[in-house]
Coordinates of C-alpha atoms in Angstrom, one line a residue:
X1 CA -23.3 -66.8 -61.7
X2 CA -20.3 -65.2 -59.2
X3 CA -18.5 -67.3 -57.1
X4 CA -19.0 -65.8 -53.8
X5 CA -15.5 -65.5 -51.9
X6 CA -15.8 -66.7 -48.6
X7 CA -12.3 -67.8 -48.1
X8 CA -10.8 -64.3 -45.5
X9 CA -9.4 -63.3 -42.7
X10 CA -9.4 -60.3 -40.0
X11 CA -8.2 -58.7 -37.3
X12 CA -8.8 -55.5 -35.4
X13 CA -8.0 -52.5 -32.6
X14 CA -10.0 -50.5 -31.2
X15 CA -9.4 -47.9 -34.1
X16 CA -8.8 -50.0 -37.0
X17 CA -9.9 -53.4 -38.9
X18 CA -7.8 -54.7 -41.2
X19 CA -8.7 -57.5 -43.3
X20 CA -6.9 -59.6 -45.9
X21 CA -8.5 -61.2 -48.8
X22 CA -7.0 -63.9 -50.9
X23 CA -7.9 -63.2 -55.1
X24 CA -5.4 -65.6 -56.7
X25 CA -5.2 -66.2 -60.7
X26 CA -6.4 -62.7 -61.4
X27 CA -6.0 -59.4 -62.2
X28 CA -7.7 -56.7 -59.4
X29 CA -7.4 -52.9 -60.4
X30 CA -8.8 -50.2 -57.7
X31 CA -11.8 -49.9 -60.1
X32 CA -12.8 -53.1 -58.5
X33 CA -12.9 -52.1 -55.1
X34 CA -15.9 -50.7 -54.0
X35 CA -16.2 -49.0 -50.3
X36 CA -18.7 -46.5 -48.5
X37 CA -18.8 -45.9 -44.9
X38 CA -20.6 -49.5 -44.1
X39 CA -20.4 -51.2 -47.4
X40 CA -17.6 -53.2 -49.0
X41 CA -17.7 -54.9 -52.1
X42 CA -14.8 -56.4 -54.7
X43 CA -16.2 -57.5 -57.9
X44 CA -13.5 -59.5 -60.2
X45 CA -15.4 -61.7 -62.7
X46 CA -15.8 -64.4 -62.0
X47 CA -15.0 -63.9 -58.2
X48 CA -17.9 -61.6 -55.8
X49 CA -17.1 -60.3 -52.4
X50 CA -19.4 -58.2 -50.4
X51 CA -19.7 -57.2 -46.8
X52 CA -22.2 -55.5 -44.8
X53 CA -19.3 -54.2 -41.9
X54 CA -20.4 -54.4 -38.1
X55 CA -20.2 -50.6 -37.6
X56 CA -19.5 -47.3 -39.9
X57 CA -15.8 -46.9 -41.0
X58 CA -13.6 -43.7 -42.3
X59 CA -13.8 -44.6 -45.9
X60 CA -12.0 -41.3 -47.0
X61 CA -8.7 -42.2 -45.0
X62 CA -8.8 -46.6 -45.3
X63 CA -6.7 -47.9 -47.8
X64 CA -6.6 -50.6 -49.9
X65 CA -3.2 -52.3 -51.2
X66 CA -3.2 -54.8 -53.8
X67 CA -0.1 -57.4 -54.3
X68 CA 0.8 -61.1 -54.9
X69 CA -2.7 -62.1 -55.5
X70 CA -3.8 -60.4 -52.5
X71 CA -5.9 -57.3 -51.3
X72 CA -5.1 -56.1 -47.5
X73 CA -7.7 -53.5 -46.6
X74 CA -7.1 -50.9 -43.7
X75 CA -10.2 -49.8 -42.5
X76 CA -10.3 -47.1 -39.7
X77 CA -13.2 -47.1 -37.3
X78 CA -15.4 -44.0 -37.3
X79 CA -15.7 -44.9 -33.2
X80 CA -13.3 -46.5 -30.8
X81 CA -14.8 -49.6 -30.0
X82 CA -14.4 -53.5 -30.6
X83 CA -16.1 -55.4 -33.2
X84 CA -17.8 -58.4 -32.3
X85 CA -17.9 -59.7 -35.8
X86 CA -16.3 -58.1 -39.4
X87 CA -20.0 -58.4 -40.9
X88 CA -23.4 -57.5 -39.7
X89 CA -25.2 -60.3 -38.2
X90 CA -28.9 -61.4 -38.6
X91 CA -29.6 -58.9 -41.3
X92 CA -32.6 -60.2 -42.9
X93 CA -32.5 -59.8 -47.0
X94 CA -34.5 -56.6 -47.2
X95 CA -32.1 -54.5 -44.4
X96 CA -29.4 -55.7 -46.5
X97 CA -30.5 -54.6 -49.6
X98 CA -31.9 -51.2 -48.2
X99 CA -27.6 -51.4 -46.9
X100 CA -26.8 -51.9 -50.4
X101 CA -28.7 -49.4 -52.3
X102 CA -27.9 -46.8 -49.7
X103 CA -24.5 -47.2 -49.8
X104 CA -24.5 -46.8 -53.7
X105 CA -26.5 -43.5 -53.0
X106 CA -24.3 -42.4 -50.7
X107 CA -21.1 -43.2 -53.1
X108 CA -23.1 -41.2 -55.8
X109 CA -23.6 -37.7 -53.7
X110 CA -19.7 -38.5 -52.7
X111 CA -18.7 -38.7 -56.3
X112 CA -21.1 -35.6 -57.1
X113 CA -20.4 -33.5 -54.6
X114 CA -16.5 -34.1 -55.6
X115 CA -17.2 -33.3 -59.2
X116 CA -18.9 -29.8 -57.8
X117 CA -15.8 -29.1 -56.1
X118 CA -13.6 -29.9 -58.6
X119 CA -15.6 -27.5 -60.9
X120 CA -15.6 -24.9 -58.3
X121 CA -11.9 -25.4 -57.4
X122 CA -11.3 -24.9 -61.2
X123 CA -13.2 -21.9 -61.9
X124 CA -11.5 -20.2 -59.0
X125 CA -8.4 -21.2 -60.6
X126 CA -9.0 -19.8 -64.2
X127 CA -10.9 -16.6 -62.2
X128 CA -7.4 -16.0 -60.5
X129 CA -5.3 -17.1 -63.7
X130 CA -7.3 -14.1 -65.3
X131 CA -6.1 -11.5 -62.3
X132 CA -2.9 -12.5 -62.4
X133 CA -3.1 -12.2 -65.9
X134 CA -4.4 -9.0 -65.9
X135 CA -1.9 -7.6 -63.3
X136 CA 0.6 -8.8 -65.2
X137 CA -0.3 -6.5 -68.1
X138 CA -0.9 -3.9 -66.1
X139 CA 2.7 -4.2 -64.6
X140 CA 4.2 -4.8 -67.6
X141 CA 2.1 -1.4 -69.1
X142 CA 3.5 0.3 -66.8
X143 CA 6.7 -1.0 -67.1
X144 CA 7.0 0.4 -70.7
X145 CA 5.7 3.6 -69.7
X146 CA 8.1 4.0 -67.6
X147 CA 10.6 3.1 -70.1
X148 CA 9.0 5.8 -72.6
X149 CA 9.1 8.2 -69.5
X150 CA 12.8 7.8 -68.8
X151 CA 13.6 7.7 -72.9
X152 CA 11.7 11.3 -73.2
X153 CA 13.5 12.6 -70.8
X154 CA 16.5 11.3 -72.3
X155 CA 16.0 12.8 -75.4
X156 CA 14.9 16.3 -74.1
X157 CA 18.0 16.7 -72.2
X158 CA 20.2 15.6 -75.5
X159 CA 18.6 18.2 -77.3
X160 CA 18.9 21.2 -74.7
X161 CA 21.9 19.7 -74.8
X162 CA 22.5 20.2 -78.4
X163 CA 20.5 23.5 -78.2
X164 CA 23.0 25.1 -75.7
X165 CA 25.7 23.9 -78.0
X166 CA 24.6 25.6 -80.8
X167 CA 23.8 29.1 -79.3
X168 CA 27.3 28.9 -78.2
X169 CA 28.5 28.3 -81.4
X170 CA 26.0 31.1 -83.2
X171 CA 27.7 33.7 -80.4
X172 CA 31.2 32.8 -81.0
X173 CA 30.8 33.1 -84.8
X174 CA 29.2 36.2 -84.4
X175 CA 31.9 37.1 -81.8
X176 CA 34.5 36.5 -84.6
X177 CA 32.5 38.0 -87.3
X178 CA 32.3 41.5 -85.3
X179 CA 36.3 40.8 -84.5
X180 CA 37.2 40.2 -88.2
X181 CA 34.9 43.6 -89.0
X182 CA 36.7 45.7 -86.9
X183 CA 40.0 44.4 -88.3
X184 CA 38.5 45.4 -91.8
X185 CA 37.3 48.5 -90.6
X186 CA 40.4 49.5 -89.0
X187 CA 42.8 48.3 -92.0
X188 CA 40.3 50.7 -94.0
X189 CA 40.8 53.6 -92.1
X190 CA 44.8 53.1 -92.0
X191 CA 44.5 52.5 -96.0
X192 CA 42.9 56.1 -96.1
X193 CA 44.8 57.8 -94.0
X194 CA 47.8 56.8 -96.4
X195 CA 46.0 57.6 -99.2
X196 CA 45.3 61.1 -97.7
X197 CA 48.8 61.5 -96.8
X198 CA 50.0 61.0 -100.5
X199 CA 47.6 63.1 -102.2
X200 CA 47.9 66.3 -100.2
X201 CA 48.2 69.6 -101.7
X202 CA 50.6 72.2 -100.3
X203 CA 49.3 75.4 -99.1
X204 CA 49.8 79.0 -100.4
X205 CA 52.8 80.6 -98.8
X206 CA 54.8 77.3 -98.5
X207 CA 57.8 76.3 -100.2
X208 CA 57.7 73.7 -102.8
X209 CA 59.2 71.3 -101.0
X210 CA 56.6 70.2 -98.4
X211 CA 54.8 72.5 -95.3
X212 CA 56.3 73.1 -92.7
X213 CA 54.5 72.9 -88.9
X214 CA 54.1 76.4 -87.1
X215 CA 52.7 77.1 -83.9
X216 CA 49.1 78.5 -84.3
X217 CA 45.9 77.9 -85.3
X218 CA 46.1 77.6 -89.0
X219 CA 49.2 75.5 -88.9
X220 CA 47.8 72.1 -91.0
X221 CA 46.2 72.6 -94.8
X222 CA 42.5 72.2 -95.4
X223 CA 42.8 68.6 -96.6
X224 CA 44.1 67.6 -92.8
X225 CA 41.2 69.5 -91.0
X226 CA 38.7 67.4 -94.4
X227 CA 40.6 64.0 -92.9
X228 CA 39.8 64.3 -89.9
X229 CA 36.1 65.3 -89.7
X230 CA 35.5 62.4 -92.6
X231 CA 34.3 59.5 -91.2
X232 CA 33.5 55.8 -92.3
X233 CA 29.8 54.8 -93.0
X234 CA 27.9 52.7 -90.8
X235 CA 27.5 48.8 -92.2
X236 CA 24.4 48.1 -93.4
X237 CA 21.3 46.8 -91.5
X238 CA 20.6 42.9 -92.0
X239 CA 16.5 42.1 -92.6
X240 CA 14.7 39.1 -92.5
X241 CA 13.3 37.7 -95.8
X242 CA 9.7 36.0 -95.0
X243 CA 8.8 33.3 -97.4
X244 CA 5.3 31.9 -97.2
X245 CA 4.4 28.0 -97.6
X246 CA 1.4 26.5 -98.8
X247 CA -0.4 25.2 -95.7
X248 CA -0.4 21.5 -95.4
X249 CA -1.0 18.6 -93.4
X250 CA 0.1 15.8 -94.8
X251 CA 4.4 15.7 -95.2
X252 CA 4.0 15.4 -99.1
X253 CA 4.4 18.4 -101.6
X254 CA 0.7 19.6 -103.0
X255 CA 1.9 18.5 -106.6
X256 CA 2.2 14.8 -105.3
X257 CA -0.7 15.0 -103.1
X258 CA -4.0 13.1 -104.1
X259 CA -6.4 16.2 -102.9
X260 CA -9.5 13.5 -102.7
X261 CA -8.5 10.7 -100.6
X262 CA -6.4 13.2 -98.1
X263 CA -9.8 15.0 -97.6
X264 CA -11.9 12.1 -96.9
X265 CA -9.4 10.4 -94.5
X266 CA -9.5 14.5 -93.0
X267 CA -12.9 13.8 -92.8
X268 CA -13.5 10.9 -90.7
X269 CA -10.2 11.7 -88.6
X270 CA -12.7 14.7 -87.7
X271 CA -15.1 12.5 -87.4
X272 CA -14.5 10.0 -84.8
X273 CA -12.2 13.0 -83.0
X274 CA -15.6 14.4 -82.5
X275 CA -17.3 10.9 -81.1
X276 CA -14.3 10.5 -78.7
X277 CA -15.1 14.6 -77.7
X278 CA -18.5 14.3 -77.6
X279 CA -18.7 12.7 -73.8
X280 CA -15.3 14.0 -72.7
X281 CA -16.8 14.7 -69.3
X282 CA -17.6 11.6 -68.8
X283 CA -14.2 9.6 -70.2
X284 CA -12.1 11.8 -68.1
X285 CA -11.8 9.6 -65.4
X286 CA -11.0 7.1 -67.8
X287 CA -7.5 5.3 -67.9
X288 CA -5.7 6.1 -71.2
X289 CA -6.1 2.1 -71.9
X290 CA -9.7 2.3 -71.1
X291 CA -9.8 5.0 -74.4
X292 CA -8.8 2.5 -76.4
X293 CA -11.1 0.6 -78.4
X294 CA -8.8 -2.7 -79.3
X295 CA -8.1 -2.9 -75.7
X296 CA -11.7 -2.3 -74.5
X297 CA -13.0 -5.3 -77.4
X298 CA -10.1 -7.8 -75.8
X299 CA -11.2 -7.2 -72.3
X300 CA -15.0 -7.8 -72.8
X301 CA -13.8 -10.9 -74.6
X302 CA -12.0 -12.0 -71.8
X303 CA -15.2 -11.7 -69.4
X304 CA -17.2 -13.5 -72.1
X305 CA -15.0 -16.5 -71.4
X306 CA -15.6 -16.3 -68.2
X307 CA -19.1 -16.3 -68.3
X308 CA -19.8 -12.6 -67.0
X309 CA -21.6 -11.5 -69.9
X310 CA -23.1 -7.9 -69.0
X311 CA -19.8 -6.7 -68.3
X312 CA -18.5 -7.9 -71.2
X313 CA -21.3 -5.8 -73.1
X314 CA -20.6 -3.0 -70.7
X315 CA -17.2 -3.1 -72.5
X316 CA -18.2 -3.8 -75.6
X317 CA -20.8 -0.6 -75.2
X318 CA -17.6 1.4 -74.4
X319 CA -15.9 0.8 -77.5
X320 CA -18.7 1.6 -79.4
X321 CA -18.8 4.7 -78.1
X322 CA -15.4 5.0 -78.9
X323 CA -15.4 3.9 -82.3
X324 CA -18.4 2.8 -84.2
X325 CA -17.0 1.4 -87.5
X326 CA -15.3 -1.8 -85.8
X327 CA -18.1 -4.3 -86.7
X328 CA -16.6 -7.2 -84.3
X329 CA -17.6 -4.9 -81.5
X330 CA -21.1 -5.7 -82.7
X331 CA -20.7 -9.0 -83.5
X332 CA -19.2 -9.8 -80.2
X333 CA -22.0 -7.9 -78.3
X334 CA -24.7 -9.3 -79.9
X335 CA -23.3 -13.5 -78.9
X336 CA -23.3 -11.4 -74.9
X337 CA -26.9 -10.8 -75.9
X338 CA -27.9 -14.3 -77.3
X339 CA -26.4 -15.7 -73.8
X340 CA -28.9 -12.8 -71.8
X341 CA -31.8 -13.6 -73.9
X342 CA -32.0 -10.1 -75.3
X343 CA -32.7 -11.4 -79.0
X344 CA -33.6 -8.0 -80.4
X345 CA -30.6 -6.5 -79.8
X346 CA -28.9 -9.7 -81.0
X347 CA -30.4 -9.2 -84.1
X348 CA -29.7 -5.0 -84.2
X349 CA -26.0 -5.8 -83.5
X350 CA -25.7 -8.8 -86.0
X351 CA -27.5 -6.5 -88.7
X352 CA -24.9 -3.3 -88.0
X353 CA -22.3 -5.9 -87.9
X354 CA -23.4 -6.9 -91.6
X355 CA -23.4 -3.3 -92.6
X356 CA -19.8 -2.9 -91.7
X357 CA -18.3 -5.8 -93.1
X358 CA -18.6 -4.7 -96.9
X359 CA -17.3 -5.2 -99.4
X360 CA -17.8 -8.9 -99.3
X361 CA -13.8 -10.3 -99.6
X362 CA -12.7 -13.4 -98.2
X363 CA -11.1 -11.7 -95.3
X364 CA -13.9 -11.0 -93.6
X365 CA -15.8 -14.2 -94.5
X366 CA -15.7 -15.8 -91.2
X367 CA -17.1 -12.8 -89.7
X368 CA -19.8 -12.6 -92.2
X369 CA -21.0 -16.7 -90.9
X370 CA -21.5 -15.7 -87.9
X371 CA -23.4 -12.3 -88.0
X372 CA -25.8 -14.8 -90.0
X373 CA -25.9 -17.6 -87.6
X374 CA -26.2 -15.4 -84.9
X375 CA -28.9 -13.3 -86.2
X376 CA -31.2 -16.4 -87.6
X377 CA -30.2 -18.0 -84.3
X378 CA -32.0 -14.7 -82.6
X379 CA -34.9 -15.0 -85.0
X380 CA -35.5 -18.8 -84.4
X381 CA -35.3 -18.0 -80.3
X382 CA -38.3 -15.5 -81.2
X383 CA -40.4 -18.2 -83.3
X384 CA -39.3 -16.3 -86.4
X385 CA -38.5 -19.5 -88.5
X386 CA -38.2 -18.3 -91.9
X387 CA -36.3 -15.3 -91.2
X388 CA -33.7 -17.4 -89.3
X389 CA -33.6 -20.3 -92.2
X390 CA -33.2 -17.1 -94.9
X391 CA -29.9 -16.3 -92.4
X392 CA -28.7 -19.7 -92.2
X393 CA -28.9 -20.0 -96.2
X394 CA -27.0 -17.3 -96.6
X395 CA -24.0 -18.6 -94.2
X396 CA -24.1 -22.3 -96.2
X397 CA -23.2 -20.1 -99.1
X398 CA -20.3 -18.4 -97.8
X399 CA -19.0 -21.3 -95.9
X400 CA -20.8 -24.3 -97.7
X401 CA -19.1 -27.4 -96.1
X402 CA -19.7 -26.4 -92.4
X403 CA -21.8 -29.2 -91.3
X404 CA -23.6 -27.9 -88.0
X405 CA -24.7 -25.2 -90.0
X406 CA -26.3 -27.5 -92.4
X407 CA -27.6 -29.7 -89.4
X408 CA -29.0 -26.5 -87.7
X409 CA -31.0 -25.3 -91.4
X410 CA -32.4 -28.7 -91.9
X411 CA -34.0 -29.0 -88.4
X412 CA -35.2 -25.4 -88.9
X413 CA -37.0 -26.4 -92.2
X414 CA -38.7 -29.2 -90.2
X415 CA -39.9 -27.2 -87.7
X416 CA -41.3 -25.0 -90.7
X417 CA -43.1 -28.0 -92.1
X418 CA -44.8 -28.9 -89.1
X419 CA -45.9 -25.6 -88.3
X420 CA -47.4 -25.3 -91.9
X421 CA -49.3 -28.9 -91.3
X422 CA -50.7 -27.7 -87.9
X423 CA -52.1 -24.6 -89.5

């Protein structure tokens, strides 16, 4: 039985009560203390205090402080007005107990309502966190483009740069090389005309010792007149030499090439060139982020955490567009379409998912578990039992000690076995 405390005292203003309790010898936390707007109660075994209050109170902003074996309550007064007495007066038993069990109703709807808020107040939290989060990848993005931007045109003006500088150089070599010809040429014609000068032949009709100049026509020998209309040849014409390459892609020579493999990674290059072409009206207005698949898979991720499932299969449809030989697209499309209910494409993603992820190795075991769950999950949602058990099996052997897998199967076989014993 309580021991009812009886032992208080009060005192009031017209906007405020504020009571004092004696609770000597024991410990009081605030999870003792009890209040609604005409209800107050202080339970600390094996003490019991409980008022019905004369009128309705803030019990939002009244405090309670707890000290020195004493609790002093503040309680503010929902209307200006004085109390005649703390408690209610002549309430029979049944108004007091209908006071009692309203007042824990009330304090129930408080403490729900507040727990809705909270979760509201948090999901708007994590929604902005998200944008923010978002925006800052965006600025950052575009940070690094701008980087890349400004690097580019870094480079492009070093290498006009470098250009210039070596079309300068070409042109003064080739300057020099004309200069040093015309040295040679002239050096030549000197070295002739000495020659010539040595080797001439006197004339009929002149003395032995050397010609001598007259006036008149024929007053130089036949070599001089030979000399002068000889003339040097012309320097040869330069030609361009045109040597022709094997045509290849790759950087390697053909004789270290491995013909096979280069024409099967050719081939699907092609290949998924051709899926990107193949709606390039409609990606034009696409962001060159939005193109890519890994960044399209991350951002339907992202609304699957948040709960906002068809856009994150509106993504996830994107980048299968884009590339359809990633299997996590499908595998994280088809847990979008578990959460909307649409189990047959659940189980047409989770199947293509399956197709993708061979060879069996141990990297892509996890994957593997939960294409299966996910697909015999899908079958079990359409009443498909053994179907979904055949999936399950076959995730217990790739991942043998995960126990709610286990749990799952064996509550699947029981709902096997009844079905067989109502039939």
């Amino acid at each position: 039985m309580p021991v009812w405390l009886r032992e208080y005292s009060w005192r009031q203003t017209g906007s405020a009560v504020y009571l004092s309790l004696p609770l000597r010898g024991v410990r009081v936390t605030p999870a003792n203390i009890f209040c609604t707007d005409q209800y107050l109660k202080v339970s600390v075994p094996p003490f019991l205090f409980e008022a019905i209050l004369y009128a309705p109170i803030d019990d939002t902003n009244s405090t309670a402080k707890i000290g020195n074996g004493i609790i002093f309550f503040t309680l503010h007064k929902k209307e200006v007005a004085m109390w005649d007495s703390l408690t209610l007066a002549n309430a029979d038993k049944e108004k007091l107990q209908y006071l009692r069990e309203n007042a824990v109703l009330k304090a129930h709807e408080k403490a729900k309502e507040e727990t809705e808020a909270k979760k509201v107040t948090k999901q708007e939290h994590k929604k902005y966190a998200l944008e923010a989060t978002m925006k800052l990848e965006e600025a950052e993005r575009k940070r690094i483009e701008n980087l890349k931007e400004k690097e580019r045109q870094k480079v492009t003006k070093e290498l006009e740069l470098w250009k210039k500088q070596q079309k300068d150089a070409e042109k003064q070599k080739r300057v020099q090389k004309e200069g040093e010809l015309y040295q040679e040429v002239q050096q030549s014609k000197e070295k002739k005309k000495e020659k010539m000068n040595k080797t001439r032949i006197p004339n009929e009709g002149t003395s032995k010792m050397g010609l001598k100049p007259t006036k008149g026509h024929g007053s130089y020998s036949m070599f001089s007149e030979n000399l002068k209309e000889e003339q040097l040849p012309a320097p040869r014409s330069a030609a361009t030499i045109k040597i022709n390459f094997t045509s290849r892609v790759f950087p390697t020579a053909l004789r270290e090439s491995r013909i096979a493999e280069e024409e099967e990674w050719l081939r699907k290059q092609a290949e998924a060139q051709r899926t990107i072409s193949a709606d390039l009206s409609e990606l034009e207005d696409l962001k060159e982020e939005e193109k890519n698949p890994d960044w399209l898979k991350d951002k339907g991720n992202k609304m699957f955490a948040t709960g906002n499932y068809l856009a994150a299969v509106n993504a996830y449809n994107l980048a299968v567009r884009l590339n359809n030989k990633l299997p996590l697209l499908y595998l994280n499309r088809a847990a979008c379409h578990l959460k909307l209910r649409n189990l047959h494409k659940a189980i047409e993603d989770s199947s293509k998912a399956l197709e993708l992820l061979t060879p069996p190795v141990p990297d892509n075991e996890n994957a593997r578990v939960k294409a299966y769950v996910r697909r015999g999950t899908a079958f079990c949602q359409l009443e498909l039992y053994t179907e979904g058990l055949q999936d399950y099996e076959a995730a217990l052997k790739i991942d043998p000690k995960n126990e709610t897998i286990e749990k799952d199967a064996v509550k699947i076989r029981h709902l096997i076995e009844g079905t067989t014993q109502d039939s």
